[in-house]
Amino acid sequence: MPTIGVDKAALFKALGREYVENLTEYYNSIFNTSIIRYTTDEFDDLCFEFGIELDEDTSTTERPLVNGKQEPAQLKIEIPANRYDMLCIEGISLMLNIFNGKIPSPHYRLVAPPNGKTETLTIAEETMRVRPYAAGAILRNISFTQARYESFIALQDKLHQNLARQRTLVAIGTHDLDTIQGPFTYEALPPDEIEFVPLNQTKKMNAIELMKFYENDKHLSRYLHIIRESPVYPVILDANRTVCSMPPIINSNHSKISPKTRNVFIDVTATDRTKLEIVTNILVAMFSQYTEQPFTVEPVQVISKHNNESRQVPSLKPRESEVEISYINDCCGLSLSAEDICKLLMRMSYSATPSKSSKNLIDVSIPPTRADVLHQCDIMEDVAIAYGFNSLPRSFPSKSGTVAQPLMINKLSDIVRLEAAMAGWSEVMPLILCSHDENFAWLNRKDDGKTAVKLANPKTAEYQVVRTSLLPGLLKTIRENKHHSVPIKIFEVSDVAFKDTSLERKSKNERHFAAAWYGKSSGFEIVHGLMDRIMLMLKSAFITSEDGLEGHGSGDSSYWIEEVDGRKKLECHFVMLNAHVNQQQMPHSSKAIPQKYMSDFMEKNM
């Protein structure tokens, strides 16, 4: 979970409390009854009630000197991983004030620009080759202070590191609108055609020179790989073809924002549209409170005809949902009325009213900043938080929300593990990542490019792909235990992964069982015996196939041996568990295992 550092005095002031750090000022304010102060313990209790955690209060420790002055006291607050709307002091103070009933939930509004003409962002078809999605927004007449400006930049960094996955999914650019002119375009151009002065630099350079310039930069070098191999680079241009930014690397110095900036143009580019909308909504919602008309945002019209993605962004309209009163009461052990639940939901920044269609339903409006609310169980959790976890009745549960039984695949895995261990084999648990050679070349296999899930930016050559077989892990275990007495008998029951373009995530997991025997002589009959033992315990019969006979017996609870391409292959299928044993082979490679002894292997898809 991310930990956010916020200025203690600023946060307490935003919450309507006072924090006096100077001892003299503290004693002078003791008799001033108009000053309401927070103690650290009181604030810690508030955080606990809301579901966040106060990790550290630096006011009790020695702090470094900054520009000759001691650094202000900070509160390090641990935020739940799903609450992206609380990654800055603005979000934390807003949610806590609503929770305390000091302010109502904000109503975010889209407003027309002063001249009545909405800015446009036209997306070129070429961007499909690199980062296909884009959005924008304008915060007009915003009032920045130095602290607000720094928080604005910090929120972008937090979103980049967390939700945006190091800018691979989403990248944010912010610009001084008074230095550029719309309409804007989002294009993908060859690197040598993109020229601009990067942020905080003075020399103009093209994209190729820029990539070389930032190769050794401690901050930006980690993002270069995202687009470096692409034949075209994404770029945001204004009406005068002035470069605003080259996402996801860096903005232009021409449109650099500062604490004096009054109008901010925000561009957001992405490879994932869902993340694009979430990031845009959170960023504009948190800082729209500083605009001349609080909680107002000026929209941008996105024109993207090539993929039918033309729309007005951002969409700050609340999502409508329904929640069952009986479900909330059953889960929390309460007997709340619809009105009581609505009041509790208001403390968590929802808008809720009893449904007119059913007495057991409540109509809930989910704010645009709460993309984490996906099901009524999420709303139920917020009701429990607002009611108070410590106030919930404590009793032995009369109902269970879960079925106390393992998944069938896990049950089968445990049976296989137990039988293999009882047969005298040792279980190993190597890593699921391996090198490309270990997964293919060292097993005498060819990579067709459609099988293995590959890491886009592996840290080392040892972790390049997600294994498609358990054999590499067994081979490495044998290799690293050459000093061990022979024979070595090891097995593993675990997942492997394959590409599958028909699925949403383009990949799938399979549970495999594999065993390896390593000794002075061939141990095929030993590996075969282990398979026979496991299949026997699973009540699957071994069928012999004689010459001239077709078929392998009736029913599915049986297995047999066939010769396929000069290798042995075990196949079996039993109805209830739908398990297949589909592979037995003997890979040979001097790089995979020592060649002093003989090795035999077996692997099956469960």
XYZ file of C-alpha atoms in Angstrom:
606
model
C 0.000 0.000 0.000
C 1.338 3.481 -0.837
C 2.506 5.730 1.988
C 1.832 9.450 1.585
C 3.778 12.149 3.395
C 1.766 15.305 4.145
C 2.547 18.485 6.031
C 1.179 18.007 9.555
C 0.237 21.638 10.170
C -1.407 22.004 6.733
C -3.475 18.833 7.150
C -4.621 19.711 10.662
C -5.581 23.189 9.450
C -7.550 21.679 6.549
C -9.371 19.480 9.073
C -10.323 22.518 11.153
C -7.790 21.842 13.888
C -4.611 23.643 14.897
C -1.080 22.332 15.180
C 1.425 24.556 16.997
C 4.992 23.355 16.571
C 6.865 26.205 18.291
C 6.883 25.666 22.064
C 6.496 29.386 22.836
C 3.484 29.660 20.540
C 2.027 26.568 22.174
C 2.179 28.033 25.689
C 0.808 31.347 24.416
C -2.181 29.559 22.890
C -3.042 27.369 25.893
C -5.546 29.877 27.264
C -7.028 30.637 23.833
C -10.189 28.514 23.900
C -10.978 29.271 20.239
C -8.044 27.097 19.117
C -8.907 23.422 18.801
C -5.862 21.193 18.579
C -5.373 17.606 17.468
C -3.151 15.252 19.387
C -1.345 12.567 17.425
C -3.363 9.894 19.227
C -6.655 11.583 18.281
C -5.638 11.779 14.641
C -4.430 8.169 14.746
C -7.877 7.142 16.021
C -9.547 9.095 13.207
C -7.370 7.354 10.632
C -8.213 3.957 12.113
C -11.935 4.699 12.043
C -11.736 5.682 8.372
C -9.651 2.691 7.339
C -6.261 4.333 6.798
C -3.216 4.106 9.022
C -0.908 6.703 10.529
C 2.506 5.171 9.923
C 4.785 7.873 11.349
C 4.745 11.346 12.885
C 8.080 13.066 12.188
C 7.404 15.804 14.769
C 8.741 13.420 17.415
C 12.028 12.796 15.565
C 15.017 14.859 14.505
C 14.338 16.439 11.100
C 16.855 17.695 8.514
C 17.531 21.359 7.778
C 16.187 22.735 4.478
C 17.471 26.179 3.411
C 18.618 26.852 6.944
C 15.276 25.908 8.500
C 14.149 22.663 10.015
C 11.889 20.643 7.714
C 8.206 20.960 8.713
C 6.723 18.048 10.622
C 5.135 15.440 8.393
C 2.590 12.690 8.840
C 3.296 9.469 6.924
C -0.126 7.966 6.172
C -0.614 4.513 4.672
C -3.396 4.553 2.092
C -5.295 1.439 0.907
C -4.177 0.336 -2.562
C -7.658 0.916 -4.001
C -8.053 4.533 -2.794
C -6.286 6.443 -5.568
C -8.344 9.494 -4.633
C -6.391 9.803 -1.366
C -2.855 9.965 -2.780
C -2.533 13.658 -1.919
C -3.324 15.974 0.991
C -6.317 17.355 -0.928
C -7.937 13.921 -1.156
C -7.132 12.960 2.436
C -8.488 16.180 3.928
C -11.577 16.137 1.693
C -12.545 12.561 2.601
C -11.885 13.037 6.332
C -13.894 16.263 6.455
C -16.830 14.552 4.736
C -16.454 11.616 7.139
C -16.555 14.007 10.102
C -19.656 15.719 8.701
C -17.976 19.095 8.330
C -18.636 19.475 4.613
C -21.017 17.798 2.147
C -19.824 15.622 -0.714
C -18.622 17.805 -3.606
C -20.669 18.039 -6.767
C -18.252 17.971 -9.693
C -19.443 19.935 -12.729
C -18.306 20.463 -16.310
C -18.465 24.118 -17.327
C -18.237 25.784 -20.714
C -15.126 27.875 -21.517
C -15.404 31.683 -21.297
C -15.542 32.081 -25.081
C -18.078 29.258 -25.411
C -15.790 27.205 -27.691
C -14.694 23.851 -26.278
C -11.064 22.946 -26.930
C -10.517 19.864 -29.098
C -7.903 17.108 -29.082
C -7.705 15.266 -32.401
C -6.110 11.808 -32.283
C -4.281 10.631 -35.419
C -4.669 7.052 -36.606
C -0.891 6.504 -36.424
C -1.072 6.563 -32.620
C -2.598 3.065 -32.759
C 0.956 1.820 -33.304
C 2.235 3.089 -29.964
C -0.287 4.622 -27.460
C -3.800 4.608 -28.928
C -5.833 6.500 -26.304
C -5.797 10.101 -25.138
C -7.900 12.452 -23.042
C -7.674 15.987 -21.754
C -9.129 18.548 -19.380
C -8.673 22.187 -18.397
C -8.524 23.670 -14.897
C -9.276 27.336 -15.507
C -8.558 30.156 -13.057
C -6.846 27.849 -10.598
C -5.119 29.332 -7.565
C -1.771 27.670 -6.863
C 0.431 28.235 -3.856
C 3.854 26.668 -3.602
C 2.437 23.882 -1.446
C -0.504 23.253 -3.792
C 1.805 23.263 -6.804
C 4.122 20.698 -5.203
C 1.137 18.535 -4.246
C -0.117 18.731 -7.850
C 3.202 17.427 -9.158
C 3.452 14.801 -6.410
C -0.003 13.401 -7.212
C 1.023 12.903 -10.839
C 4.115 10.980 -9.689
C 2.050 8.818 -7.330
C -0.433 7.984 -10.074
C 2.422 7.207 -12.465
C 4.022 4.813 -10.000
C 0.854 3.034 -8.882
C -2.175 3.004 -11.147
C -0.237 3.835 -14.323
C 2.351 1.081 -13.737
C 5.464 3.202 -14.217
C 3.815 5.137 -17.095
C 3.390 1.984 -19.195
C -0.401 2.204 -18.989
C -0.959 5.944 -18.534
C 1.148 9.098 -18.768
C 0.120 12.589 -17.631
C 1.240 15.910 -19.069
C 0.369 19.317 -17.595
C 0.795 22.629 -19.438
C 0.316 26.352 -18.963
C -2.641 26.956 -21.286
C -1.710 30.625 -21.689
C 1.527 29.651 -23.488
C -0.088 27.359 -26.069
C -3.076 27.560 -28.384
C -5.757 25.051 -29.303
C -6.995 23.054 -31.090
C -4.587 20.310 -30.064
C -3.560 17.171 -31.906
C -2.180 13.864 -30.692
C 0.046 12.304 -33.334
C 2.709 9.634 -33.791
C 5.732 10.845 -35.747
C 9.174 9.469 -36.645
C 11.703 10.416 -33.921
C 13.777 12.648 -36.187
C 10.717 14.809 -36.955
C 9.999 15.673 -33.305
C 11.993 18.674 -32.087
C 11.513 20.687 -28.900
C 13.235 21.922 -25.751
C 12.638 19.354 -22.968
C 11.396 20.400 -19.547
C 13.960 22.392 -17.537
C 16.458 22.388 -20.440
C 17.628 25.152 -22.797
C 18.781 23.229 -25.876
C 16.382 22.121 -28.599
C 16.829 18.488 -29.636
C 14.999 15.889 -31.659
C 13.562 12.723 -30.125
C 16.621 10.601 -31.032
C 18.967 13.052 -29.315
C 16.573 13.320 -26.388
C 16.640 9.542 -25.833
C 20.447 9.560 -25.750
C 20.483 12.630 -23.501
C 18.319 10.981 -20.842
C 19.948 7.507 -20.954
C 21.840 8.198 -17.736
C 19.165 10.287 -16.060
C 18.269 8.736 -12.708
C 14.581 9.613 -13.026
C 13.651 9.455 -16.717
C 15.898 6.630 -17.935
C 13.490 4.049 -16.485
C 10.764 5.142 -18.944
C 12.750 5.252 -22.196
C 12.187 1.578 -22.998
C 8.408 2.108 -23.264
C 8.610 3.693 -26.732
C 12.285 3.382 -27.690
C 11.811 0.442 -30.095
C 8.749 1.973 -31.739
C 9.190 3.391 -35.276
C 7.023 6.367 -34.272
C 6.857 8.349 -31.027
C 3.673 9.908 -29.596
C 3.540 13.695 -29.405
C 1.013 16.364 -28.343
C 0.975 19.442 -30.603
C -0.909 22.739 -30.404
C -2.417 24.715 -33.268
C 0.992 26.206 -34.164
C 2.625 22.736 -34.242
C 4.405 23.577 -31.006
C 5.325 20.421 -29.114
C 3.596 20.282 -25.738
C 4.827 16.872 -24.642
C 6.267 13.575 -25.824
C 4.459 11.033 -23.650
C 5.343 9.057 -21.673
C 8.833 10.596 -21.433
C 8.766 14.350 -20.839
C 6.903 17.633 -21.351
C 8.116 20.614 -23.309
C 9.768 23.486 -21.481
C 7.681 25.872 -23.592
C 4.446 25.055 -21.722
C 5.986 24.500 -18.284
C 3.644 25.215 -15.374
C 4.616 27.095 -12.207
C 2.921 28.313 -9.014
C 1.926 31.413 -10.992
C 0.033 29.404 -13.646
C -3.658 30.303 -13.801
C -4.957 27.957 -16.501
C -3.780 24.353 -16.754
C -4.230 22.132 -19.790
C -3.931 18.436 -18.891
C -3.192 15.770 -21.483
C -3.393 12.073 -20.614
C -2.264 9.313 -22.991
C -2.648 5.607 -22.411
C -2.609 2.045 -23.654
C -5.575 1.173 -21.406
C -8.752 3.224 -21.745
C -10.169 2.272 -18.338
C -7.030 3.456 -16.555
C -7.070 6.570 -18.744
C -10.506 7.607 -17.484
C -9.676 6.822 -13.844
C -6.452 8.852 -13.833
C -8.062 11.824 -15.590
C -11.020 11.912 -13.193
C -8.884 11.672 -10.063
C -6.404 14.353 -11.110
C -9.001 16.959 -12.090
C -11.329 16.146 -9.190
C -8.664 16.596 -6.531
C -7.485 19.996 -7.773
C -10.717 21.409 -9.129
C -11.366 22.601 -5.554
C -8.782 25.342 -6.181
C -10.504 26.788 -9.273
C -12.409 30.065 -9.161
C -15.640 28.064 -9.137
C -14.741 25.146 -6.856
C -15.144 21.629 -8.229
C -15.640 22.767 -11.828
C -13.698 21.404 -14.799
C -13.605 22.592 -18.391
C -14.013 19.610 -20.756
C -12.096 18.789 -23.926
C -13.688 17.298 -27.037
C -11.692 14.263 -28.186
C -11.935 13.588 -31.940
C -10.907 10.032 -32.776
C -12.829 8.893 -35.848
C -10.559 5.990 -36.832
C -11.582 3.887 -33.802
C -14.947 5.487 -32.935
C -13.566 6.899 -29.659
C -14.741 10.484 -30.180
C -16.230 11.822 -26.950
C -16.191 14.660 -24.425
C -13.770 14.170 -21.527
C -13.639 13.973 -18.608
C -16.941 12.379 -17.649
C -17.587 13.403 -14.052
C -21.107 12.022 -13.931
C -21.640 9.730 -10.908
C -22.233 6.042 -11.589
C -25.632 4.758 -10.536
C -25.927 1.510 -8.605
C -28.224 -0.357 -6.249
C -27.547 -2.087 -2.958
C -29.765 -4.446 -0.979
C -30.636 -3.411 2.566
C -30.887 -7.041 3.648
C -27.418 -7.755 2.262
C -25.835 -4.913 4.240
C -27.613 -5.865 7.461
C -26.779 -9.573 7.077
C -23.103 -8.887 6.432
C -22.752 -6.356 9.253
C -25.071 -8.036 11.751
C -27.221 -4.914 11.990
C -30.853 -3.927 11.563
C -30.486 -0.556 9.877
C -33.293 1.198 8.037
C -32.911 2.586 4.517
C -32.636 6.121 5.923
C -29.889 5.109 8.360
C -27.860 3.469 5.605
C -28.252 6.538 3.388
C -26.882 8.764 6.181
C -23.909 6.456 6.665
C -23.174 6.424 2.942
C -23.166 10.222 2.914
C -20.249 10.090 5.394
C -18.313 8.093 2.774
C -18.986 10.641 -0.014
C -21.845 8.752 -1.653
C -25.254 10.113 -2.547
C -27.995 7.644 -1.628
C -31.773 7.542 -1.478
C -34.295 4.755 -0.768
C -35.382 3.104 -3.990
C -38.913 3.711 -5.248
C -39.018 0.317 -6.963
C -38.377 -1.855 -3.909
C -38.314 -1.417 -0.144
C -35.211 -3.623 0.018
C -33.139 -1.475 -2.335
C -31.208 1.768 -2.058
C -30.224 3.849 -5.083
C -26.575 4.862 -4.743
C -24.642 7.445 -6.767
C -20.942 6.588 -6.794
C -18.625 9.614 -7.155
C -16.299 9.674 -10.196
C -13.255 9.363 -7.923
C -14.334 5.948 -6.607
C -13.441 3.644 -9.493
C -12.721 0.932 -6.908
C -16.446 0.454 -6.156
C -17.440 -2.472 -8.378
C -20.012 -4.443 -6.375
C -22.468 -3.952 -3.537
C -19.929 -5.615 -1.235
C -17.731 -2.504 -1.693
C -20.639 -0.291 -0.657
C -21.359 -2.596 2.282
C -17.747 -2.192 3.447
C -18.074 1.597 3.401
C -21.294 1.355 5.415
C -19.424 -0.717 8.004
C -16.623 1.883 8.107
C -19.077 4.746 8.565
C -20.936 2.818 11.277
C -17.639 1.979 12.988
C -15.972 -1.422 12.975
C -15.585 -1.266 16.742
C -19.319 -0.597 17.069
C -20.395 -3.646 15.106
C -21.973 -6.367 17.283
C -19.530 -9.060 18.291
C -21.090 -12.504 18.169
C -20.359 -15.921 16.796
C -21.451 -15.792 13.137
C -24.664 -17.652 12.416
C -24.076 -17.467 8.676
C -21.093 -17.978 6.436
C -20.389 -15.955 3.352
C -18.066 -18.605 1.927
C -18.161 -22.284 1.058
C -15.560 -24.085 3.125
C -14.139 -26.357 0.485
C -11.122 -26.170 -1.822
C -11.317 -25.660 -5.549
C -11.331 -28.942 -7.426
C -7.982 -28.220 -9.080
C -6.395 -27.496 -5.679
C -7.893 -30.638 -4.195
C -6.476 -32.697 -7.055
C -3.087 -30.999 -6.613
C -2.997 -31.894 -2.912
C -3.834 -35.535 -3.680
C -1.030 -35.734 -6.240
C 1.446 -34.050 -3.878
C 0.606 -36.451 -1.067
C 0.905 -39.559 -3.222
C 4.199 -38.442 -4.776
C 5.661 -37.637 -1.349
C 4.495 -40.968 0.108
C 6.190 -42.700 -2.814
C 9.517 -41.258 -1.665
C 9.798 -38.241 -3.973
C 10.816 -34.772 -2.732
C 8.803 -31.694 -3.666
C 10.592 -28.620 -5.010
C 9.240 -25.099 -5.585
C 11.380 -23.185 -8.112
C 10.473 -19.743 -9.471
C 7.802 -19.351 -12.130
C 10.067 -17.085 -14.247
C 12.968 -18.464 -16.258
C 15.212 -17.505 -19.169
C 14.145 -17.957 -22.768
C 16.817 -20.596 -23.400
C 15.789 -22.606 -20.331
C 12.204 -22.723 -21.564
C 12.954 -23.530 -25.201
C 16.483 -24.141 -26.540
C 17.711 -26.214 -23.604
C 14.638 -28.443 -23.909
C 15.087 -28.899 -27.681
C 11.991 -26.813 -28.337
C 11.422 -23.987 -30.783
C 9.684 -20.736 -29.879
C 6.858 -20.045 -32.313
C 6.150 -16.683 -30.681
C 2.612 -17.739 -29.783
C 3.264 -19.839 -26.703
C 5.199 -18.119 -23.929
C 4.297 -14.951 -22.038
C 7.383 -12.734 -22.216
C 8.393 -9.913 -19.871
C 8.586 -6.575 -21.673
C 11.519 -5.270 -19.644
C 13.240 -8.111 -17.744
C 15.749 -7.023 -15.117
C 18.070 -9.954 -15.851
C 18.443 -12.619 -18.549
C 17.473 -15.197 -15.956
C 13.880 -13.940 -15.779
C 12.670 -13.387 -19.350
C 9.553 -15.525 -19.766
C 6.832 -17.152 -17.710
C 7.535 -20.866 -17.901
C 5.375 -23.026 -20.151
C 6.702 -26.215 -18.554
C 7.805 -27.325 -15.094
C 10.860 -29.087 -16.526
C 13.218 -26.046 -16.485
C 12.735 -25.677 -12.724
C 13.405 -29.376 -12.117
C 16.484 -29.284 -14.332
C 17.884 -26.250 -12.508
C 17.243 -27.934 -9.159
C 19.230 -30.994 -10.282
C 21.998 -28.790 -11.678
C 22.387 -26.895 -8.409
C 22.445 -30.127 -6.386
C 25.139 -32.092 -8.229
C 26.878 -32.712 -4.914
C 23.819 -34.559 -3.618
C 23.922 -38.323 -3.515
C 22.109 -40.110 -6.341
C 19.486 -41.010 -7.229
C 17.658 -37.679 -6.998
C 13.864 -37.990 -7.160
C 12.003 -34.661 -7.236
C 8.560 -33.431 -8.300
C 6.552 -30.207 -8.523
C 2.843 -29.365 -8.752
C 2.364 -25.774 -9.872
C 1.095 -23.420 -12.566
C 2.508 -22.646 -15.990
C 1.265 -19.928 -18.346
C 0.461 -19.759 -22.042
C -0.613 -17.059 -24.457
C -4.278 -17.212 -25.385
C -5.518 -14.365 -27.553
C -9.129 -15.489 -27.177
C -9.150 -14.444 -23.509
C -9.433 -10.906 -22.117
C -5.980 -10.962 -20.544
C -4.475 -12.764 -23.564
C -3.022 -15.514 -21.368
C -4.089 -18.476 -19.267
C -2.737 -20.605 -16.434
C -2.550 -24.402 -16.380
C -1.822 -26.600 -13.375
C 0.911 -29.118 -14.179
C 2.545 -32.023 -12.371
C 6.125 -32.968 -13.239
C 8.689 -35.379 -11.844
C 12.387 -35.922 -12.538
C 14.695 -38.858 -11.747
C 18.485 -38.466 -11.868
C 20.789 -41.414 -11.279
C 23.573 -43.657 -12.559
C 21.226 -45.556 -14.862
C 18.029 -44.814 -16.726
C 15.004 -44.614 -14.471
C 12.160 -44.575 -16.993
C 10.447 -47.451 -15.207
C 10.705 -45.535 -11.910
C 9.096 -42.403 -13.361
C 6.519 -44.598 -15.059
C 5.882 -46.329 -11.741
C 5.203 -42.997 -10.037
C 2.670 -42.172 -12.735
C 1.017 -45.569 -12.346
C 0.794 -45.077 -8.581
C -0.835 -41.666 -8.893
C -3.287 -42.842 -11.540
C -4.122 -45.882 -9.445
C -4.974 -43.694 -6.440
C -7.142 -41.584 -8.763
C -8.943 -44.783 -9.825
C -7.854 -44.513 -13.437
C -7.060 -47.825 -15.179
C -4.058 -48.465 -17.420
C -5.181 -49.699 -20.865
C -2.844 -51.724 -23.094
C -3.126 -51.262 -26.829
C -2.340 -54.360 -28.893
C -1.420 -54.341 -32.536
C -4.449 -54.244 -34.793
C -6.859 -53.065 -32.087
C -8.536 -49.696 -32.513
C -9.499 -47.512 -29.594
C -8.232 -47.580 -26.055
C -11.167 -48.890 -24.092
C -14.499 -47.487 -23.049
C -15.044 -44.586 -20.674
C -12.773 -41.697 -19.816
C -11.213 -42.905 -16.539
C -8.289 -44.633 -18.225
C -4.859 -43.897 -19.645
C -2.438 -45.523 -22.043
C 0.959 -45.085 -23.686
C 1.477 -44.104 -27.305
C 4.565 -43.440 -29.357
C 4.491 -39.979 -30.910
C 7.329 -38.699 -33.097
C 9.760 -41.161 -31.574
C 8.955 -40.059 -28.034
C 6.673 -41.495 -25.379
C 3.501 -39.655 -24.571
C 1.072 -40.407 -21.762
C -2.552 -39.454 -22.242
C -5.414 -39.811 -19.836
C -8.728 -38.204 -19.073
C -11.124 -38.729 -16.207
C -14.494 -37.184 -16.144
C -14.994 -35.657 -12.727
C -11.681 -33.836 -12.413
C -11.123 -33.250 -16.114
C -7.419 -34.050 -15.822
C -5.186 -34.701 -18.803
C -1.750 -36.276 -18.781
C -0.346 -35.066 -22.021
C 3.416 -35.217 -22.027
C 6.332 -37.464 -21.177
C 9.653 -36.757 -22.763
C 13.351 -36.802 -22.065
C 15.130 -33.510 -22.871
C 18.904 -33.688 -23.300
C 21.168 -30.664 -22.998
C 24.591 -30.217 -21.492
C 23.558 -26.737 -20.344
C 20.452 -27.938 -18.521
C 21.848 -30.779 -16.394
C 25.201 -32.478 -15.782
C 25.745 -35.371 -18.209
C 27.562 -37.692 -15.803
C 24.372 -39.611 -15.041
C 21.095 -40.483 -16.769
C 17.902 -38.468 -16.336
C 14.226 -39.200 -16.950
C 11.333 -36.786 -16.771
C 7.563 -36.755 -16.838
C 5.090 -33.863 -16.987
C 1.313 -33.782 -17.210
C -1.384 -31.138 -17.522
C -3.836 -31.507 -14.661
